[in-house]
Amino acid sequence: MKLKSFLYLLLFALPINLLAQKITGQVINEFDSTPIFGVAIYNDGVPFAFSDQEGKFEIEDVSTIKELTFSHLAFTEKVLKTSDFKSENQIIYLTEKATMLREVEIITPKNPLTLEEIIKKSSKKFIENYKAKPYYSNANVKQIVMENNSFKGFIELDGLLFNFISKNNNTFQYPYLIPKEYRKNVENLNLRNYIVKQKEMFNYFNTDYLRGSFFLNFQSANLSHPLFKKHKYTYKRLEDIEINGNEYYQIQFFQKKGINVGRDLFNVYGEMLISKEDFAIVKHKVSFDFDKSFSNEFEIYYDLKGDKILPSKIISSIKVISRGYKKNNTFFQTDLTIDNSKTIDSKEINLGFYICYYLDEIKYNPQYWQNKSIINSTKLIDNYLKTISEKDFENGANQKQLDLKSKYHTNELEKLRIYQIKLHEETLKNIKL
């Protein structure tokens, strides 16, 4: 009888134990035994954790997960079965791509170019043909926000991308997305509150507020561009590849100490594809990790309009790690698709840097989105969209007006709001793509 009771207790205890299967560990650089910051730990496309400054990570429950993928652009991806994990302090070694690859000079009878010649030709074409004047383009942007492995919100906008070119010709320094239509599934999507403890209503929008504190920093995309000589990247030529009948040079670039954009960076690493036919860059992706709080990865695609090289798609993945690795981690993934087929030059500069548009003034239109053809984005975003009902979007759109009694609301802010609404209406009225 005692044995029977014991077996019953064991059977009841097993599911409880499985439901609480927690693992912790540390991700280490195999080459120099240093911790790796900003490694995303995925299962089926969903990030469950990120390594902190010490390379540490923690996942509360892996009872339903069979394997985990450790991903960082600067390192070779590794997939491990959860059954092979110890419950605590698992050490994961990743191989750094840049340290394992030797420079190769691949010479064929058709194109006996050295690596230096390829970079020189591609850089020259990029500098000559990259769009260097202010312009408007149609744009669609989708963003999801996750906290640990839990989805916190989604927002999508159709609008105009206004790319202002500053006097120093820093192409991506002051871009704006001017909304036409938007939809979201959270009433008060307070993105900044995940990172800093301050209340700020998500009732207005520009690139700064869409991304919370960090998202679509075009300036960073520009500063990290592999064809700008001032960065002094180290280049390595990988094996040439063929895509849809077209041949491309595949080149990696990295800068161990990082690029200075207001704070120190490390583990700057990227890869790019250059057309063998005309030396135009068609794609580049870059990963760079800030030393304290977050890492950022850009993937940028380009196309030609006439003789101009323009970005056509930008995917940004931001990993925000709390100071204590046991606290919540935040993940932003944003997909920006730019329609350059109708791009027009802008002769007048009439937008200021801090212009933003109140989403309350742009009402959600279900009919618009029902008739809208789906624009493909990332797998993670598309899978998430399948779980959201039409009612979810309507609830999100019916958010409250800006709280006029809030201590964060001022007369100056109200004047700016009125001015922005007027400017928004005039912009959409005068610009037709």
Coordinates of C-alpha atoms in Angstrom, one line a residue:
M1 CA 0.0 0.0 0.0
K2 CA 2.8 2.4 0.8
L3 CA 4.5 1.6 -2.5
K4 CA 1.3 2.3 -4.3
S5 CA 0.8 5.7 -2.6
F6 CA 4.4 6.6 -3.4
L7 CA 3.8 5.9 -7.1
Y8 CA 0.7 8.0 -7.1
L9 CA 2.7 10.9 -5.5
L10 CA 5.5 10.5 -8.1
L11 CA 3.0 10.6 -11.0
F12 CA 1.4 13.8 -9.6
A13 CA 4.8 15.3 -9.0
L14 CA 6.3 14.8 -12.4
P15 CA 4.1 17.3 -14.3
I16 CA 4.7 19.9 -11.6
N17 CA 8.4 19.5 -12.0
L18 CA 8.2 19.7 -15.8
L19 CA 6.2 22.9 -15.6
A20 CA 9.0 24.5 -13.6
Q21 CA 12.1 23.4 -15.5
K22 CA 14.3 26.4 -15.2
I23 CA 17.8 26.8 -16.7
T24 CA 20.6 29.3 -16.3
G25 CA 23.9 29.7 -18.1
Q26 CA 26.6 31.8 -19.6
V27 CA 27.6 32.3 -23.2
I28 CA 31.4 32.5 -23.8
N29 CA 33.6 33.4 -26.7
E30 CA 35.5 30.2 -27.6
F31 CA 38.4 32.2 -29.0
D32 CA 39.3 34.3 -26.0
S33 CA 37.0 33.0 -23.2
T34 CA 35.3 36.4 -22.8
P35 CA 31.5 36.7 -22.1
I36 CA 29.3 37.5 -25.1
F37 CA 26.7 40.2 -24.6
G38 CA 23.5 40.4 -26.6
V39 CA 23.1 36.8 -27.7
A40 CA 19.5 36.0 -28.6
I41 CA 18.3 32.6 -27.4
Y42 CA 15.4 31.5 -29.6
N43 CA 13.0 28.7 -30.0
D44 CA 10.9 28.5 -33.2
G45 CA 11.7 32.1 -34.0
V46 CA 10.7 33.5 -30.6
P47 CA 13.4 35.0 -28.4
F48 CA 13.2 33.6 -24.9
A49 CA 16.2 35.3 -23.4
F50 CA 19.3 37.5 -24.1
S51 CA 22.7 37.3 -22.6
D52 CA 23.7 40.2 -20.4
Q53 CA 27.0 42.0 -20.0
E54 CA 28.5 39.0 -18.3
G55 CA 27.1 36.6 -20.9
K56 CA 24.6 35.2 -18.4
F57 CA 21.0 34.2 -19.3
E58 CA 18.0 32.7 -17.5
I59 CA 14.9 30.9 -18.9
E60 CA 12.2 30.3 -16.3
D61 CA 10.5 27.4 -18.1
V62 CA 11.8 25.1 -20.8
S63 CA 9.5 22.2 -20.2
T64 CA 7.7 22.6 -23.6
I65 CA 10.9 23.4 -25.5
K66 CA 12.9 20.7 -27.2
E67 CA 15.9 22.9 -28.4
L68 CA 17.3 26.4 -28.2
T69 CA 19.2 28.4 -30.8
F70 CA 21.9 30.8 -29.7
S71 CA 22.2 33.6 -32.3
H72 CA 24.5 36.6 -32.7
L73 CA 25.6 38.0 -36.0
A74 CA 29.2 38.0 -35.0
F75 CA 29.2 34.3 -34.1
T76 CA 28.4 31.0 -35.6
E77 CA 24.9 30.0 -34.6
K78 CA 24.5 27.0 -32.3
V79 CA 21.5 24.8 -31.7
L80 CA 21.3 22.7 -28.5
K81 CA 18.8 20.3 -27.1
T82 CA 17.3 21.3 -23.8
S83 CA 17.6 17.7 -22.6
D84 CA 21.4 18.2 -22.7
F85 CA 21.3 21.2 -20.3
K86 CA 22.2 21.2 -16.7
S87 CA 19.7 23.1 -14.6
E88 CA 22.2 25.8 -13.6
N89 CA 25.3 27.5 -14.9
Q90 CA 25.4 25.8 -18.3
I91 CA 28.4 27.1 -20.3
I92 CA 27.8 27.7 -24.0
Y93 CA 30.8 28.3 -26.3
L94 CA 30.3 30.2 -29.5
T95 CA 32.8 30.6 -32.3
E96 CA 33.6 34.1 -33.5
K97 CA 33.2 34.3 -37.3
A98 CA 35.9 37.0 -37.8
T99 CA 38.6 35.0 -35.9
M100 CA 38.0 31.8 -37.8
L101 CA 38.1 33.1 -41.3
R102 CA 41.2 33.7 -43.3
E103 CA 41.4 36.3 -46.1
V104 CA 41.0 34.6 -49.4
E105 CA 41.8 35.9 -52.9
I106 CA 39.6 34.0 -55.3
I107 CA 40.8 34.6 -58.8
T108 CA 38.9 33.3 -61.9
P109 CA 39.7 33.9 -65.5
K110 CA 36.6 36.1 -65.9
N111 CA 37.2 38.4 -63.0
P112 CA 40.7 38.5 -61.5
L113 CA 39.9 41.2 -59.0
T114 CA 41.5 41.5 -55.6
L115 CA 39.5 42.2 -52.5
E116 CA 40.8 45.7 -52.3
E117 CA 39.7 46.4 -55.9
I118 CA 36.2 45.1 -55.3
I119 CA 35.7 47.3 -52.2
K120 CA 37.1 50.3 -54.1
K121 CA 34.8 49.9 -57.1
S122 CA 31.7 49.3 -54.9
S123 CA 32.5 52.2 -52.7
K124 CA 32.9 54.5 -55.7
K125 CA 29.6 53.4 -57.1
F126 CA 27.8 53.8 -53.8
I127 CA 29.1 57.3 -53.2
E128 CA 28.3 58.4 -56.7
N129 CA 24.8 56.9 -57.0
Y130 CA 23.4 56.9 -53.5
K131 CA 20.5 59.2 -53.1
A132 CA 22.0 62.5 -51.8
K133 CA 18.9 64.8 -51.8
P134 CA 15.9 65.0 -49.5
Y135 CA 13.1 62.7 -50.8
Y136 CA 9.7 61.2 -49.9
S137 CA 8.8 57.6 -50.3
N138 CA 5.8 55.4 -49.5
A139 CA 6.6 53.3 -46.5
N140 CA 5.1 50.5 -44.3
V141 CA 6.4 49.8 -40.9
K142 CA 5.5 46.9 -38.5
Q143 CA 6.8 46.5 -35.0
I144 CA 6.4 44.0 -32.2
V145 CA 7.5 44.4 -28.6
M146 CA 8.3 41.4 -26.4
E147 CA 9.2 41.1 -22.7
N148 CA 11.0 37.9 -22.2
N149 CA 9.0 35.4 -24.3
S150 CA 5.7 37.3 -23.9
F151 CA 4.3 39.6 -26.6
K152 CA 3.5 43.1 -25.3
G153 CA 2.2 44.9 -28.3
F154 CA 2.1 45.5 -32.1
I155 CA 1.8 48.6 -34.2
E156 CA 1.7 49.0 -38.0
L157 CA 1.7 52.2 -40.0
D158 CA 1.4 53.2 -43.7
G159 CA 2.8 56.5 -44.4
L160 CA 5.4 58.7 -46.1
L161 CA 9.1 58.4 -45.3
F162 CA 10.7 61.9 -45.4
N163 CA 14.5 61.5 -45.6
F164 CA 16.1 64.8 -44.7
I165 CA 19.7 65.2 -45.8
S166 CA 21.8 67.3 -43.4
K167 CA 24.5 69.8 -44.4
N168 CA 27.2 67.3 -43.6
N169 CA 25.6 64.8 -46.0
N170 CA 24.8 62.3 -43.3
T171 CA 22.1 60.6 -45.3
F172 CA 20.0 59.0 -42.5
Q173 CA 20.4 61.6 -39.8
Y174 CA 16.9 63.1 -39.8
P175 CA 14.3 60.8 -41.2
Y176 CA 10.6 61.0 -40.5
L177 CA 7.7 58.6 -41.1
I178 CA 4.5 60.6 -41.6
P179 CA 1.6 58.3 -40.9
K180 CA -1.4 58.0 -43.2
E181 CA -3.1 55.1 -41.5
Y182 CA -2.2 53.1 -38.5
R183 CA -3.4 50.1 -36.4
K184 CA -2.3 48.7 -33.1
N185 CA -3.5 46.1 -30.7
V186 CA -2.6 47.7 -27.3
E187 CA -4.5 50.8 -26.0
N188 CA -1.5 52.5 -24.3
L189 CA 1.6 50.9 -25.7
N190 CA 4.0 52.6 -23.4
L191 CA 7.3 51.3 -24.9
R192 CA 9.6 53.5 -23.0
N193 CA 8.3 52.3 -19.7
Y194 CA 10.0 48.9 -20.4
I195 CA 13.4 50.6 -20.3
V196 CA 13.2 53.6 -18.1
K197 CA 10.8 54.3 -15.2
Q198 CA 8.9 57.2 -16.6
K199 CA 5.3 57.6 -17.7
E200 CA 4.9 58.8 -21.2
M201 CA 1.7 58.2 -23.2
F202 CA 2.1 56.5 -26.6
N203 CA -0.4 59.0 -28.2
Y204 CA 2.0 60.5 -30.7
F205 CA 4.5 59.1 -33.1
N206 CA 7.8 59.7 -34.8
T207 CA 10.7 57.4 -35.4
D208 CA 11.8 58.0 -31.8
Y209 CA 8.5 57.0 -30.3
L210 CA 7.8 54.0 -32.5
R211 CA 11.0 52.5 -31.3
G212 CA 10.5 53.3 -27.6
S213 CA 14.0 54.5 -26.7
F214 CA 16.1 52.8 -29.3
F215 CA 14.3 51.5 -32.4
L216 CA 14.8 52.8 -35.9
N217 CA 18.0 54.8 -35.5
F218 CA 18.7 55.5 -39.2
Q219 CA 21.8 57.4 -38.1
S220 CA 23.3 54.3 -36.7
A221 CA 22.5 52.5 -39.9
N222 CA 24.4 55.2 -41.8
L223 CA 27.3 55.3 -39.4
S224 CA 27.7 51.5 -39.6
H225 CA 27.7 51.4 -43.4
P226 CA 30.4 49.1 -44.7
L227 CA 31.3 51.3 -47.7
F228 CA 32.2 54.4 -45.7
K229 CA 36.0 54.5 -45.6
K230 CA 36.2 56.5 -42.4
H231 CA 35.2 53.4 -40.3
K232 CA 38.4 51.6 -41.2
Y233 CA 36.8 48.2 -41.3
T234 CA 38.8 45.0 -41.7
Y235 CA 37.4 43.2 -44.8
K236 CA 37.5 39.5 -45.5
R237 CA 36.3 37.9 -48.8
L238 CA 34.0 34.9 -48.3
E239 CA 32.9 32.4 -51.0
D240 CA 31.1 34.0 -53.9
I241 CA 27.4 33.1 -54.1
E242 CA 24.6 32.9 -56.7
I243 CA 21.0 34.0 -56.1
N244 CA 18.3 33.6 -58.8
G245 CA 20.9 33.4 -61.5
N246 CA 22.9 36.5 -60.4
E247 CA 26.4 36.3 -58.9
Y248 CA 27.6 38.2 -55.9
Y249 CA 30.7 38.8 -53.9
Q250 CA 30.1 38.0 -50.3
I251 CA 32.3 40.1 -48.0
Q252 CA 32.5 40.3 -44.2
F253 CA 33.6 43.4 -42.3
F254 CA 34.3 44.0 -38.7
Q255 CA 35.8 46.5 -36.3
K256 CA 36.7 45.1 -32.9
K257 CA 36.6 48.3 -31.0
G258 CA 33.4 49.5 -32.5
I259 CA 32.1 52.8 -33.8
N260 CA 31.7 55.8 -31.6
V261 CA 28.1 57.1 -31.7
G262 CA 28.0 58.7 -28.3
R263 CA 29.1 55.7 -26.3
D264 CA 31.5 52.8 -26.7
L265 CA 30.6 49.8 -28.8
F266 CA 32.2 46.4 -29.3
N267 CA 31.8 43.3 -31.4
V268 CA 31.0 45.3 -34.5
Y269 CA 30.5 42.7 -37.3
G270 CA 28.7 42.6 -40.6
E271 CA 28.4 41.0 -44.0
M272 CA 27.4 42.4 -47.4
L273 CA 26.6 41.3 -50.9
I274 CA 28.0 43.1 -53.9
S275 CA 26.8 42.5 -57.5
K276 CA 29.5 41.1 -59.8
E277 CA 27.8 42.8 -62.7
D278 CA 27.9 46.4 -61.7
F279 CA 29.5 46.4 -58.2
A280 CA 26.3 47.8 -56.6
I281 CA 25.6 46.8 -53.0
V282 CA 22.4 44.9 -52.8
K283 CA 22.3 43.9 -49.1
H284 CA 24.2 44.5 -45.9
K285 CA 23.7 43.5 -42.3
V286 CA 25.5 44.6 -39.3
S287 CA 25.5 43.8 -35.6
F288 CA 26.9 46.1 -32.9
D289 CA 26.6 45.8 -29.1
F290 CA 26.5 48.7 -26.7
D291 CA 28.6 48.0 -23.7
K292 CA 25.9 48.3 -21.0
S293 CA 22.3 48.0 -22.0
F294 CA 21.4 46.8 -25.5
S295 CA 22.6 45.3 -28.7
N296 CA 21.4 46.2 -32.2
E297 CA 21.2 44.4 -35.5
F298 CA 20.4 45.9 -38.9
E299 CA 19.6 44.2 -42.1
I300 CA 19.3 46.6 -45.1
Y301 CA 18.3 45.8 -48.6
Y302 CA 18.9 48.1 -51.6
D303 CA 17.5 48.6 -55.0
L304 CA 18.1 50.9 -58.0
K305 CA 15.8 53.7 -59.2
G306 CA 17.4 54.9 -62.4
D307 CA 21.0 55.4 -61.4
K308 CA 20.3 55.9 -57.7
I309 CA 20.9 53.4 -55.0
L310 CA 18.1 53.5 -52.4
P311 CA 17.3 51.4 -49.3
S312 CA 14.2 49.3 -49.9
K313 CA 13.9 47.3 -46.7
I314 CA 15.3 47.7 -43.2
I315 CA 14.9 45.1 -40.5
S316 CA 16.0 46.2 -37.0
S317 CA 16.2 43.9 -34.0
I318 CA 16.9 45.5 -30.7
K319 CA 17.7 43.5 -27.5
V320 CA 17.4 45.5 -24.3
I321 CA 18.9 43.9 -21.3
S322 CA 18.2 45.0 -17.8
R323 CA 21.1 45.7 -15.5
G324 CA 20.3 42.7 -13.4
Y325 CA 20.2 39.7 -15.7
K326 CA 17.4 38.1 -13.6
K327 CA 15.1 41.0 -14.5
N328 CA 12.9 41.2 -17.6
N329 CA 14.5 41.6 -21.0
T330 CA 12.9 43.5 -23.8
F331 CA 13.0 42.7 -27.5
F332 CA 11.9 45.0 -30.3
Q333 CA 11.7 43.7 -33.9
T334 CA 10.8 46.3 -36.6
D335 CA 10.3 45.8 -40.3
L336 CA 10.4 48.9 -42.5
T337 CA 9.5 48.4 -46.2
I338 CA 10.2 51.5 -48.4
D339 CA 8.4 51.7 -51.8
N340 CA 11.0 53.5 -54.0
S341 CA 9.0 53.0 -57.2
K342 CA 7.3 56.3 -56.5
T343 CA 10.0 58.2 -54.7
I344 CA 10.1 61.9 -55.4
D345 CA 12.7 64.5 -54.6
S346 CA 11.8 67.2 -52.0
K347 CA 12.9 70.7 -52.7
E348 CA 11.8 72.4 -49.5
I349 CA 12.9 71.4 -46.0
N350 CA 10.0 72.3 -43.7
L351 CA 10.2 69.7 -40.9
G352 CA 12.0 70.1 -37.6
F353 CA 13.9 67.3 -35.9
Y354 CA 11.4 66.8 -33.0
I355 CA 8.2 66.8 -35.1
C356 CA 5.8 64.1 -34.1
Y357 CA 2.2 63.3 -35.0
Y358 CA -0.5 62.4 -32.5
L359 CA -2.0 59.0 -33.3
D360 CA -5.3 60.2 -31.8
E361 CA -5.7 62.6 -34.8
I362 CA -5.2 59.7 -37.2
K363 CA -8.2 57.5 -36.7
Y364 CA -8.0 53.8 -37.2
N365 CA -9.8 52.7 -40.4
P366 CA -10.6 49.0 -40.4
Q367 CA -11.9 49.2 -44.0
Y368 CA -8.5 50.5 -45.2
W369 CA -6.6 47.5 -43.7
Q370 CA -9.2 45.0 -44.9
N371 CA -8.6 46.2 -48.5
K372 CA -4.9 46.4 -48.1
S373 CA -2.7 43.7 -49.6
I374 CA -0.4 42.1 -47.1
I375 CA 3.2 43.3 -47.1
N376 CA 5.5 40.5 -46.2
S377 CA 7.7 41.1 -43.2
T378 CA 9.7 38.9 -40.8
K379 CA 8.5 35.4 -39.8
L380 CA 8.2 36.5 -36.2
I381 CA 5.9 39.4 -37.0
D382 CA 3.8 37.5 -39.5
N383 CA 3.2 34.7 -37.1
Y384 CA 2.2 37.1 -34.4
L385 CA -0.3 38.9 -36.7
K386 CA -2.1 35.6 -37.2
T387 CA -2.9 35.5 -33.5
I388 CA -4.5 39.0 -33.4
S389 CA -8.2 39.5 -34.1
E390 CA -9.8 42.5 -35.7
K391 CA -11.3 43.4 -32.3
D392 CA -7.8 43.6 -30.9
F393 CA -6.9 46.3 -33.4
E394 CA -10.1 48.3 -32.8
N395 CA -9.5 48.3 -29.0
G396 CA -6.0 49.5 -29.6
A397 CA -7.1 52.3 -31.9
N398 CA -9.7 53.5 -29.4
Q399 CA -7.1 54.8 -27.0
K400 CA -7.8 57.8 -24.7
Q401 CA -6.8 61.3 -25.6
L402 CA -3.6 62.7 -24.2
D403 CA -4.0 63.2 -20.5
L404 CA -4.2 67.0 -20.1
K405 CA -3.8 66.7 -16.3
S406 CA -0.7 64.7 -16.5
K407 CA 2.4 66.3 -15.0
Y408 CA 4.2 65.6 -18.3
H409 CA 1.7 67.7 -20.2
T410 CA 2.6 71.4 -20.6
N411 CA 1.2 74.4 -22.5
E412 CA 4.3 74.3 -24.8
L413 CA 3.6 70.6 -25.6
E414 CA -0.1 71.5 -26.4
K415 CA 1.0 74.3 -28.8
L416 CA 3.5 71.9 -30.4
R417 CA 0.8 69.3 -30.7
I418 CA -1.6 71.7 -32.5
Y419 CA 1.2 72.8 -34.8
Q420 CA 2.2 69.2 -35.6
I421 CA -1.4 68.3 -36.5
K422 CA -1.6 71.2 -38.9
L423 CA 1.7 70.4 -40.5
H424 CA 0.7 66.8 -40.8
E425 CA -2.5 67.6 -42.7
E426 CA -0.6 70.1 -45.0
T427 CA 2.1 67.5 -45.7
L428 CA -0.3 64.8 -46.7
K429 CA -2.4 67.2 -48.7
N430 CA 0.6 68.6 -50.7
I431 CA 2.5 65.4 -51.3
K432 CA 1.0 62.7 -53.6
L433 CA 3.1 59.7 -54.5

